[in-house]
Amino acid sequence: MTTQTPNTGHDVIAPPGAGVSQEELALAARNHGMPLEALRHDLTPVGLHYLLIHFDIPPLDETTWRLHVGGCVGRPLTLSLADLQARETVTLPVTMECAGNGRARLEPRPVSQPWLHEAVGTAEWTGTPLRGVLEEAGLADDAVEVCFTGHDRGVQGGVEHDYARSLPLAEALGDDVLLAWGVNGQPLPPQHGYPLRLLVPGWYGMTSVKWLRDITVLDRPFDGYQQAVAYQFQPEVDGPAEPVTRIAPRALVIPPGIPDFLTRRRHLSRGAVTLRGRAWSGTGEVVAVEVSTDGGATWHTAELGASPGRWAWRPWTWTWQAEPGEHEIVVRARDDSGAAQPLEQRWNVQGMANNAVQRVPVTVA
Ligand SMILES: Nc1nc2c(c(=O)[nH]1)N[C@H]1C(S)=C(S)[C@@H](COP(=O)(O)O)O[C@H]1N2
Ligand SMILES: [Mo]
């Protein structure tokens, strides 16, 4: 079986039982997750929102930066940030999650950013609907996709490229797709795409291209590296692959009690403890969250609260009468499309969309 990236000789799958490598550690130190206790916030404070940056944060200045809109359009556009900010302005709370969230829990481990559960955050993004800009440029009759290119460039899988992703035309024209310059009431900070990023609610994070440089309308599907090679759900090495698109349902619990520093095992006292968390999905509205405290043998229905918006996570609570002993809390979500979290995820080469349930070991004294 081929477990190395073409052109680089690097392992794409860690040998069975191997620990996280120095390279994975370097990625993890750059691309931090959201501490799970930050699930207490409706909107994730910007510094606690997860980050995923493939290459380097590009040095950009909004006074000289311009957005170019071209390809299969009647009128190519060059827009400054002020031009964009003079347009219709919308603010939307959106839960974003990395498609690689859960990757490090697969065995054998796909080698990349080693997320466990924490590659998620919810922010209020401010920008202008993409549709208005595309309409102003005038879509040609043969337009099929819209490609978004960032200012960041690097080498992945031995291929040098600008970070770029595309959307089918119908998705790009969706009501809630934004060109965003603000987050939680502030200008975008460098790490989240300053001065302008794409924001595609409901889709995994790779779609929401940061540091936008070009929007190019295409008359054929885009075949760039981040579209056609990365972000594929491929259950078998050398087997067929499907592109990863929308966020699969997931619930997380705020780990209760206090943690052990090194193992992060939870310690709490006996008695009533209200477990709290959030649940989200890009394939429908979350309609059920269930909680188990015995590793999944028995399940209880949690109470759902209101989401801050259609594309944002829902809070949930459930009160547990904790008895002394060793327990394992497990939570799972289901949405109104019928999609639900599995107890075990089907393995895949890139470690995509692993929404297998969270398990939190707890010691009750
Ligand atoms: N230009 C560019 N856009 C990008 C990326 C990137 O590396 N370069 N990473 C993508 C990925 S994989 C994710 S999960 C989200 C993360 O967004 P955040 O760092 O603002 O949370 O940005 C996406 N947009
Ligand atoms: Mo990602």
XYZ file of C-alpha atoms and ligand atoms in Angstrom:
390
model
C 0.000 0.000 0.000
C 1.174 3.509 -0.875
C 1.502 5.456 2.343
C 3.788 8.203 1.044
C 2.938 11.482 -0.664
C 4.047 11.479 -4.306
C 7.127 13.690 -4.897
C 8.053 14.100 -1.227
C 8.610 10.653 0.254
C 6.867 11.756 3.473
C 4.555 9.352 5.246
C 0.907 10.282 4.785
C -0.140 7.685 7.377
C 1.779 7.216 10.617
C 3.122 3.710 11.291
C 0.773 1.837 13.687
C 1.242 3.065 17.263
C 3.676 5.877 16.306
C 3.494 9.056 18.388
C 2.950 12.521 16.941
C 6.060 13.587 14.979
C 8.036 16.846 15.302
C 6.448 17.989 12.021
C 2.921 17.391 13.323
C 3.852 19.120 16.586
C 5.104 22.154 14.613
C 1.777 22.293 12.765
C -0.173 21.932 16.015
C 1.772 24.766 17.645
C 0.975 27.133 14.740
C -2.634 26.070 14.261
C -4.262 26.107 17.666
C -7.677 24.754 18.559
C -10.444 26.216 20.729
C -10.060 25.203 24.397
C -13.219 23.150 25.056
C -14.238 25.309 28.045
C -14.721 28.119 25.480
C -17.856 26.219 24.402
C -19.464 28.275 27.190
C -19.508 31.339 24.890
C -22.287 31.816 22.329
C -19.691 33.600 20.197
C -16.099 32.453 20.512
C -13.785 35.334 21.503
C -11.515 35.859 18.488
C -8.323 34.762 20.263
C -9.969 31.447 21.265
C -11.330 30.625 17.781
C -9.401 27.790 16.129
C -6.880 28.585 13.405
C -5.760 26.701 10.325
C -3.081 28.242 8.117
C -1.494 25.969 5.516
C 1.453 28.172 4.580
C 2.444 31.629 5.993
C 0.194 34.552 6.928
C 0.759 36.933 3.971
C 1.807 40.569 4.656
C -1.133 42.651 3.353
C -2.070 46.311 3.665
C -5.641 47.398 2.983
C -4.505 50.707 1.422
C -2.805 48.885 -1.471
C -4.783 45.587 -1.424
C -7.342 45.053 -4.215
C -9.796 42.248 -5.011
C -9.862 41.191 -8.676
C -13.009 39.618 -10.107
C -12.521 38.084 -13.550
C -12.750 34.998 -15.737
C -16.109 34.272 -17.410
C -17.690 37.649 -16.613
C -18.919 40.565 -18.716
C -17.153 43.288 -16.663
C -14.001 42.356 -14.729
C -13.817 44.338 -11.456
C -11.017 45.664 -9.287
C -12.351 46.545 -5.825
C -10.758 48.235 -2.826
C -11.810 47.421 0.733
C -13.692 50.746 0.840
C -15.566 49.786 -2.381
C -16.658 46.529 -0.723
C -17.601 48.226 2.552
C -19.843 50.685 0.673
C -22.019 47.743 -0.469
C -24.886 45.976 1.321
C -23.495 44.853 4.693
C -24.567 41.721 6.564
C -23.513 40.252 9.931
C -23.988 36.494 10.454
C -23.099 34.177 13.345
C -21.438 31.115 11.800
C -19.936 27.961 13.285
C -16.821 26.994 11.365
C -15.055 23.670 11.727
C -11.947 22.238 10.079
C -12.568 19.156 7.921
C -9.578 17.564 9.673
C -11.176 17.867 13.132
C -10.913 14.429 14.779
C -8.086 13.297 12.493
C -5.674 12.416 15.310
C -8.199 9.975 16.783
C -8.068 7.732 13.704
C -5.873 4.653 13.855
C -3.562 4.480 11.961
C -3.195 8.264 12.101
C -3.203 10.297 8.870
C -0.167 12.623 9.131
C -1.242 16.272 9.070
C -2.513 18.828 11.577
C -3.335 16.461 14.502
C -6.726 17.729 15.672
C -8.613 15.842 18.395
C -11.979 17.689 18.804
C -11.148 21.369 19.100
C -10.976 22.697 15.519
C -14.190 24.671 15.802
C -15.418 28.135 16.703
C -18.413 30.398 16.224
C -18.024 34.032 15.263
C -20.119 36.885 13.955
C -18.738 37.629 10.510
C -19.461 40.950 8.782
C -19.240 41.446 5.047
C -21.136 41.812 1.808
C -23.007 39.043 -0.036
C -20.810 37.497 -2.749
C -23.830 37.277 -5.053
C -24.061 41.064 -5.485
C -20.422 41.274 -6.576
C -20.841 38.374 -9.038
C -24.012 39.977 -10.469
C -22.223 43.287 -10.918
C -19.413 41.535 -12.793
C -22.036 39.770 -14.929
C -21.798 35.961 -15.149
C -21.235 34.564 -18.632
C -23.634 31.829 -19.871
C -20.911 29.179 -19.728
C -20.018 29.863 -16.036
C -20.064 26.672 -13.897
C -17.821 27.363 -10.887
C -16.299 30.254 -8.994
C -12.667 29.948 -7.849
C -11.265 31.878 -4.867
C -7.510 32.435 -4.626
C -5.640 33.652 -1.562
C -2.380 35.596 -1.290
C -0.670 32.679 0.459
C 1.573 30.321 -1.488
C 3.422 27.171 -0.547
C 4.241 23.580 -1.384
C 1.992 20.684 -0.369
C 2.305 17.109 -1.601
C 5.307 18.287 -3.624
C 3.125 20.739 -5.594
C 3.758 24.506 -5.407
C 0.528 26.524 -5.530
C -1.471 29.487 -4.270
C -4.141 28.409 -1.752
C -7.303 28.255 -3.885
C -10.709 26.571 -3.678
C -13.822 26.690 -5.836
C -17.590 26.466 -5.361
C -20.237 25.314 -7.839
C -22.110 28.361 -9.187
C -25.358 27.557 -7.337
C -23.490 27.445 -3.980
C -21.546 30.641 -4.748
C -24.858 32.432 -5.395
C -26.294 31.257 -2.048
C -27.916 33.904 0.173
C -25.460 33.625 3.059
C -22.096 33.425 1.271
C -20.119 36.498 2.339
C -16.998 38.425 1.472
C -16.099 39.249 5.074
C -13.879 42.022 6.445
C -15.011 41.839 10.082
C -15.257 39.307 12.895
C -17.015 39.858 16.254
C -17.229 43.583 15.509
C -13.530 44.055 14.683
C -11.544 44.154 11.429
C -10.231 40.683 10.528
C -6.972 40.015 12.368
C -4.041 38.819 10.205
C -4.524 35.153 11.136
C -8.208 35.078 10.101
C -7.720 36.530 6.605
C -7.104 40.302 6.781
C -8.272 42.272 4.930
C -10.921 40.032 3.268
C -11.968 36.389 3.361
C -14.691 34.244 1.896
C -17.199 32.809 4.380
C -19.321 29.844 3.293
C -21.708 28.885 6.144
C -22.343 25.149 6.567
C -19.234 24.043 4.675
C -16.051 22.837 6.308
C -13.512 25.617 6.863
C -11.220 24.954 3.872
C -13.920 26.502 1.658
C -13.723 29.885 3.410
C -10.596 31.181 1.631
C -8.651 33.808 3.601
C -6.534 36.727 2.310
C -8.594 36.867 -0.902
C -6.763 38.058 -4.011
C -8.808 36.816 -6.980
C -12.316 35.624 -7.704
C -12.310 33.829 -11.037
C -15.468 32.584 -12.735
C -14.712 29.304 -14.533
C -16.359 27.469 -17.434
C -15.090 24.105 -16.087
C -14.499 22.511 -12.670
C -11.391 23.779 -10.857
C -8.638 21.164 -10.545
C -6.164 22.909 -8.196
C -4.384 20.997 -5.414
C -6.624 22.125 -2.515
C -9.704 21.184 -4.583
C -8.846 18.006 -6.438
C -6.125 16.383 -4.288
C -6.637 17.660 -0.722
C -10.020 17.486 1.054
C -11.082 14.118 -0.324
C -12.919 11.448 1.635
C -10.998 8.342 0.548
C -11.776 5.209 2.582
C -8.982 3.137 1.045
C -5.439 3.972 -0.030
C -5.464 4.004 -3.858
C -9.285 3.676 -3.793
C -11.922 6.120 -5.069
C -12.387 9.491 -3.344
C -15.268 11.939 -2.842
C -14.767 15.680 -2.298
C -15.475 16.872 1.269
C -18.160 19.581 1.380
C -20.603 20.242 4.261
C -20.032 19.914 7.994
C -21.259 16.616 9.470
C -23.177 16.869 12.782
C -21.216 16.998 16.031
C -21.909 17.669 19.704
C -19.238 18.526 22.244
C -19.460 18.752 26.041
C -17.585 21.239 28.203
C -15.459 18.821 30.227
C -16.978 19.047 33.755
C -15.129 19.482 37.063
C -11.381 20.094 37.100
C -8.673 18.560 34.893
C -5.518 16.674 35.680
C -2.718 18.817 34.164
C -1.096 16.108 32.073
C -3.811 13.567 31.238
C -6.672 16.080 31.395
C -8.784 13.417 33.081
C -11.678 15.160 34.875
C -12.258 15.102 38.637
C -15.531 16.102 40.273
C -17.598 15.659 43.408
C -20.682 13.474 43.668
C -24.149 14.969 43.244
C -26.010 16.932 40.609
C -23.841 18.316 37.821
C -25.304 20.100 34.812
C -23.419 19.062 31.694
C -23.355 21.730 28.998
C -22.144 21.900 25.463
C -22.914 22.859 21.874
C -23.977 20.966 18.783
C -23.903 21.946 15.108
C -24.306 20.590 11.606
C -23.915 21.899 8.065
C -26.351 19.329 6.642
C -29.450 20.376 8.605
C -30.733 21.773 11.869
C -29.603 19.936 15.022
C -32.753 18.315 16.431
C -31.348 15.981 19.100
C -28.393 15.682 21.457
C -28.003 12.582 23.610
C -25.700 12.100 26.575
C -24.289 8.924 28.086
C -22.232 8.675 31.286
C -21.482 4.972 30.948
C -19.462 4.972 27.748
C -22.502 4.719 25.469
C -24.387 1.816 27.113
C -27.382 4.032 28.013
C -28.429 7.405 26.576
C -30.383 10.428 27.885
C -31.986 13.218 25.858
C -30.457 16.650 26.439
C -32.441 19.891 26.441
C -31.691 22.082 23.433
C -31.430 25.873 23.575
C -31.731 28.444 20.800
C -28.965 28.876 18.266
C -27.607 32.429 17.799
C -28.465 31.954 14.096
C -29.280 29.432 11.406
C -25.604 28.605 10.749
C -24.458 28.636 14.381
C -24.246 25.928 17.036
C -27.078 25.188 19.516
C -26.459 25.039 23.256
C -27.609 21.941 25.137
C -27.760 20.890 28.820
C -28.415 17.724 30.764
C -28.211 17.228 34.543
C -26.372 14.189 35.815
C -26.597 12.715 39.326
C -22.934 11.776 39.586
C -22.138 8.756 41.789
C -18.622 7.998 43.039
C -16.550 5.932 40.619
C -15.074 5.982 37.118
C -17.342 7.164 34.294
C -17.115 8.004 30.626
C -19.253 10.837 29.273
C -20.240 10.476 25.617
C -22.363 12.912 23.594
C -23.891 12.643 20.137
C -25.944 14.902 17.852
C -28.457 14.295 15.071
C -29.818 16.754 12.523
C -33.127 16.993 10.668
C -31.634 15.426 7.537
C -31.251 12.236 9.614
C -27.446 12.570 9.737
C -26.071 11.477 13.138
C -22.720 10.983 14.800
C -21.264 7.486 14.667
C -19.706 5.748 17.678
C -16.795 4.800 15.394
C -15.801 6.646 12.235
C -14.979 4.881 9.017
C -11.232 5.348 8.484
C -10.082 7.494 5.542
C -6.682 8.385 4.121
C -6.714 12.154 4.812
C -8.536 11.884 8.152
C -11.488 13.953 6.938
C -14.768 14.631 8.741
C -14.188 12.291 11.698
C -17.306 13.124 13.706
C -17.157 10.020 15.889
C -18.458 10.832 19.385
C -16.379 12.660 22.016
C -15.522 10.531 25.082
C -14.573 12.226 28.373
C -13.255 10.037 31.204
C -14.367 11.341 34.612
C -13.491 10.358 38.197
C -16.231 11.166 40.737
C -15.041 11.304 44.366
N -5.940 31.422 1.938
C -6.205 30.451 2.831
N -7.472 30.265 3.242
C -7.760 29.309 4.139
C -6.761 28.463 4.648
C -5.431 28.686 4.226
O -4.486 28.011 4.651
N -5.188 29.686 3.305
N -7.110 27.450 5.527
C -8.479 26.978 5.394
C -8.864 25.999 6.396
S -8.340 24.412 6.118
C -9.697 26.296 7.429
S -10.250 25.092 8.464
C -10.132 27.695 7.659
C -9.768 28.134 9.061
O -10.177 29.452 9.280
P -9.697 30.219 10.600
O -8.213 30.004 10.723
O -10.095 31.623 10.411
O -10.416 29.565 11.756
O -9.553 28.601 6.748
C -9.468 28.127 5.429
N -9.048 29.181 4.543
Mo -9.304 23.026 7.711
